[in-house]
């Protein structure tokens, strides 16, 4: 087991070594507000099961969590609804871009998994039906778990997403035409764009995700998920959390992980903690170049992968 000093020194080393890899990536430019983010940012944070929080670089700077949010919505839906979700969304890797239209049509409006955009829209639709307020339910949860009452939507990013959201609208309308959406398309999209625009820091996110490393137990000791449900979410993160790069991510990092086009990645170290990285420059599949590099180096150095 690495000591406290070692963990802090390790994160400092990884920040220094991995941050330059951002030069090989490009910020997401299909959402104008994300294109404006400085690609030189790099943050890394580790929240451990014993309540410690380590960080290096820009680990306290809030960023747009984008699709990292989808790991949390899957947890909130499974916690309320259990297995019935899987009638409306699959759990196989997509092998296609996260916003593919053609795959959804071939598969008759049943998204391949909950982490591609179409699948995430199903999660939101279901959470809307179950709670009446998908975004509000998620925000309350993130505030409680992170201990940061200021966690909120960045309205500028949300507006930018909404005005450039034609592809997500197409996915939602197509699913509605297949009878796989219970709420109005506009409502689902509004909650989706705001959810993707939630801003948290690496430190906030690492704390908020701890239930995934702790077999479904929340920060206050209450149970969100059964042990088995927590296992299943981590499994889907491993196989689908980084879209059509999930195979490469598993090969390099060896951990369940969920990425977002804001450049964040949350990785689960079962029974140890949550490691979160942020660097906005992405590879062509939409995953943070320096972020994956840092996670690869972390598990290589520590041996803390699931394999
Ligand atoms: N808001 C982004 C979108 O809808 C989320 C995608 C992502 O983070 N992979 O395209």
XYZ file of C-alpha atoms and ligand atoms in Angstrom:
317
model
C 0.000 0.000 0.000
C 1.375 3.382 -0.961
C 1.635 5.926 1.846
C 0.055 9.382 1.957
C 3.188 11.165 0.838
C 3.705 8.671 -1.959
C 0.213 9.199 -3.326
C 0.577 12.982 -3.379
C 4.018 12.714 -4.988
C 2.663 10.255 -7.520
C -0.154 12.613 -8.567
C 2.347 15.473 -8.853
C 4.570 13.316 -11.070
C 1.656 12.230 -13.227
C 0.493 15.835 -13.667
C 3.972 16.839 -14.834
C 4.381 13.856 -17.127
C 0.912 13.609 -18.664
C -0.115 17.258 -19.111
C 2.135 17.780 -22.187
C 0.187 15.043 -24.005
C -2.644 17.551 -24.440
C -0.662 18.835 -27.422
C -1.758 15.674 -29.272
C -5.455 16.415 -28.829
C -8.080 18.980 -29.724
C -10.822 20.562 -27.602
C -14.397 19.646 -28.534
C -15.415 22.245 -31.099
C -18.935 21.108 -31.942
C -20.139 22.782 -28.739
C -18.854 26.384 -29.013
C -18.670 26.986 -25.254
C -16.348 23.977 -24.895
C -14.172 25.144 -27.795
C -13.382 28.250 -25.746
C -11.775 26.288 -22.864
C -7.977 26.541 -22.500
C -6.550 23.134 -23.554
C -3.572 23.587 -21.222
C -5.616 22.784 -18.108
C -4.697 19.570 -16.343
C -6.071 18.310 -13.047
C -5.990 14.995 -11.237
C -7.608 14.003 -7.939
C -7.839 10.824 -5.933
C -10.486 10.279 -3.255
C -9.745 7.213 -1.170
C -12.050 4.986 0.839
C -10.485 6.174 4.086
C -11.708 9.716 3.440
C -8.495 11.248 2.084
C -8.451 13.514 -0.934
C -5.294 14.116 -2.949
C -4.961 16.399 -5.944
C -2.511 17.986 -8.315
C -2.646 20.639 -11.036
C -6.078 22.175 -11.683
C -7.849 19.616 -9.549
C -10.024 22.211 -7.816
C -11.141 24.004 -10.989
C -14.739 23.239 -12.017
C -15.186 21.997 -15.586
C -18.058 20.788 -17.744
C -18.502 17.133 -16.823
C -20.502 16.275 -19.955
C -20.892 12.506 -20.306
C -19.198 11.692 -17.011
C -22.648 12.609 -15.660
C -24.088 9.516 -17.330
C -22.469 7.157 -14.836
C -24.402 8.956 -12.105
C -27.703 8.943 -13.968
C -27.371 5.225 -14.600
C -26.865 4.726 -10.852
C -29.893 6.865 -9.984
C -32.142 5.019 -12.445
C -30.984 1.541 -11.412
C -31.410 2.482 -7.758
C -35.076 3.331 -8.367
C -36.015 1.025 -11.185
C -33.724 -1.996 -11.206
C -33.555 -4.293 -14.177
C -36.580 -3.002 -16.099
C -34.321 -0.328 -17.641
C -32.690 -2.951 -19.839
C -35.866 -3.391 -21.865
C -35.262 0.093 -23.283
C -31.489 0.213 -23.619
C -28.811 -2.414 -24.254
C -25.508 -2.982 -22.502
C -23.125 -3.901 -25.304
C -20.224 -1.737 -26.463
C -21.312 0.345 -29.431
C -18.150 0.255 -31.530
C -19.579 3.466 -33.004
C -19.324 7.147 -32.220
C -21.217 8.274 -29.119
C -23.624 10.296 -31.259
C -24.169 7.811 -34.091
C -27.540 8.066 -35.804
C -27.204 5.107 -38.134
C -26.732 2.525 -35.369
C -29.869 3.706 -33.594
C -31.948 3.287 -36.721
C -30.612 -0.197 -37.418
C -31.455 -1.169 -33.868
C -34.991 0.219 -33.991
C -34.580 2.951 -31.420
C -33.047 0.789 -28.661
C -29.667 2.409 -27.882
C -26.739 -0.001 -27.697
C -25.799 1.092 -24.164
C -26.663 3.789 -21.573
C -23.487 5.816 -22.139
C -23.814 6.752 -25.802
C -25.938 9.868 -26.216
C -29.114 7.996 -27.217
C -28.790 5.742 -24.169
C -28.239 8.698 -21.883
C -31.416 10.284 -23.233
C -33.269 7.114 -22.181
C -31.785 7.406 -18.684
C -33.010 10.975 -18.439
C -36.433 10.068 -19.784
C -36.739 7.327 -17.168
C -35.459 9.514 -14.324
C -37.918 12.209 -15.361
C -40.787 9.729 -15.131
C -39.544 8.361 -11.811
C -38.654 11.610 -10.064
C -40.335 14.432 -11.997
C -36.999 16.263 -12.261
C -34.048 14.404 -13.698
C -31.545 17.274 -13.543
C -32.636 18.301 -10.048
C -32.355 14.739 -8.738
C -28.865 14.366 -10.162
C -27.721 17.782 -8.927
C -28.959 17.091 -5.401
C -27.119 13.782 -5.410
C -23.862 15.293 -6.682
C -24.014 18.086 -4.112
C -24.563 15.622 -1.283
C -21.850 13.178 -2.299
C -19.230 15.794 -3.194
C -20.012 17.914 -0.145
C -20.066 20.940 -2.442
C -23.398 22.770 -2.263
C -22.344 25.005 -5.173
C -22.384 22.242 -7.787
C -24.545 23.593 -10.585
C -25.218 23.943 -14.290
C -23.135 26.377 -16.324
C -25.966 28.176 -18.147
C -23.667 29.365 -20.926
C -22.569 25.822 -21.774
C -26.176 24.595 -21.557
C -27.343 27.294 -23.967
C -24.459 26.534 -26.309
C -25.340 22.829 -26.304
C -29.007 23.546 -26.890
C -28.365 25.802 -29.862
C -26.047 23.208 -31.446
C -28.025 20.154 -30.367
C -29.528 19.057 -33.681
C -27.927 15.634 -33.583
C -29.146 14.899 -30.059
C -32.584 16.168 -31.079
C -32.520 13.773 -34.040
C -31.669 10.856 -31.729
C -34.471 11.790 -29.328
C -37.056 12.264 -32.076
C -36.121 8.956 -33.644
C -36.538 7.133 -30.325
C -39.872 8.879 -29.812
C -40.976 7.648 -33.234
C -40.113 4.110 -32.087
C -42.166 4.517 -28.912
C -39.050 4.502 -26.692
C -39.517 7.899 -25.032
C -42.126 8.565 -22.367
C -41.714 12.335 -22.004
C -41.804 15.126 -24.603
C -38.623 15.326 -26.673
C -38.093 18.984 -25.706
C -38.227 18.202 -21.989
C -35.793 15.297 -22.271
C -33.361 17.398 -24.323
C -33.570 20.322 -21.912
C -32.619 18.064 -18.983
C -29.900 16.395 -21.083
C -28.210 19.649 -22.100
C -28.295 20.987 -18.556
C -27.012 17.702 -17.133
C -24.033 17.696 -19.524
C -23.352 21.312 -18.476
C -22.997 20.546 -14.766
C -19.613 21.781 -13.587
C -17.567 19.982 -10.951
C -13.868 19.848 -10.187
C -11.791 16.660 -10.246
C -11.906 16.707 -6.444
C -15.712 17.046 -6.363
C -16.175 14.289 -8.916
C -13.776 11.905 -7.211
C -15.690 12.277 -3.948
C -19.078 12.049 -5.644
C -18.166 8.750 -7.308
C -16.977 6.945 -4.182
C -20.141 4.849 -3.938
C -18.971 3.082 -7.105
C -15.781 1.968 -5.358
C -17.675 1.162 -2.159
C -20.158 -1.438 -3.428
C -23.027 1.070 -3.645
C -22.729 2.757 -0.219
C -23.116 6.541 -0.157
C -20.944 9.018 1.733
C -23.379 9.037 4.688
C -23.263 5.240 4.927
C -26.715 4.707 3.417
C -27.116 2.298 0.544
C -27.825 3.654 -2.956
C -27.225 0.434 -4.855
C -26.968 -3.222 -3.996
C -23.490 -4.683 -4.240
C -24.559 -6.421 -7.399
C -25.941 -3.227 -8.997
C -22.708 -1.371 -8.241
C -20.782 -4.209 -9.869
C -23.006 -3.988 -12.942
C -22.503 -0.229 -13.355
C -18.739 -0.640 -13.106
C -18.912 -3.450 -15.659
C -20.832 -1.294 -18.133
C -18.339 1.520 -17.526
C -15.484 -0.827 -18.367
C -17.057 -2.064 -21.585
C -18.868 1.088 -22.759
C -17.702 4.097 -20.715
C -15.296 5.441 -23.331
C -17.435 4.643 -26.388
C -15.652 3.158 -29.385
C -12.341 3.448 -27.523
C -13.494 1.236 -24.625
C -11.271 -1.637 -25.757
C -8.224 0.594 -25.929
C -9.071 2.216 -22.584
C -9.408 -1.200 -20.907
C -6.128 -2.273 -22.504
C -4.235 0.768 -21.329
C -5.864 1.598 -17.998
C -7.496 -1.605 -16.776
C -10.224 0.174 -14.812
C -13.900 1.040 -15.288
C -13.974 4.618 -16.544
C -16.431 7.225 -17.790
C -15.298 10.077 -20.001
C -16.872 13.285 -21.250
C -16.109 15.701 -24.077
C -15.269 18.378 -21.498
C -12.069 16.344 -21.019
C -12.941 14.705 -17.712
C -12.571 11.005 -16.936
C -13.727 9.287 -13.755
C -12.049 5.942 -13.057
C -13.062 3.461 -10.368
C -10.472 1.730 -8.195
C -12.707 -0.857 -6.507
C -12.418 -0.820 -2.709
C -9.664 1.811 -2.948
C -11.224 4.991 -4.300
C -11.983 7.156 -7.313
C -9.418 8.764 -9.565
C -10.548 11.691 -11.661
C -8.576 13.511 -14.361
C -9.335 16.562 -16.474
C -7.561 17.832 -19.558
C -9.765 19.324 -22.294
C -7.872 18.217 -25.418
C -9.505 15.093 -26.854
C -8.580 12.253 -29.168
C -10.788 11.617 -32.236
C -13.079 9.327 -30.182
C -13.813 12.100 -27.680
C -11.610 11.022 -24.761
C -9.030 13.242 -23.050
C -5.568 12.467 -24.428
C -3.596 13.557 -21.374
C -6.294 12.128 -19.093
C -5.981 8.600 -20.505
C -2.206 8.954 -20.423
C -2.282 9.856 -16.728
C -4.606 6.960 -15.872
C -2.428 4.534 -17.854
C 0.644 5.706 -15.939
C -1.215 5.565 -12.611
C -2.216 1.910 -12.921
C 1.158 0.979 -14.413
C 2.981 2.532 -11.429
C 0.668 1.351 -8.654
C -0.573 -1.948 -10.038
C -4.042 -0.814 -8.927
C -5.985 -2.009 -11.928
C -8.766 -4.591 -11.711
C -6.582 -7.154 -13.482
N -23.109 16.982 -24.458
C -22.322 16.118 -25.282
C -23.116 15.725 -26.503
O -24.278 15.652 -26.404
C -21.917 14.901 -24.487
C -21.062 13.942 -25.262
C -19.911 13.390 -24.494
O -19.469 13.913 -23.490
N -19.345 12.335 -25.014
O -22.604 15.493 -27.567
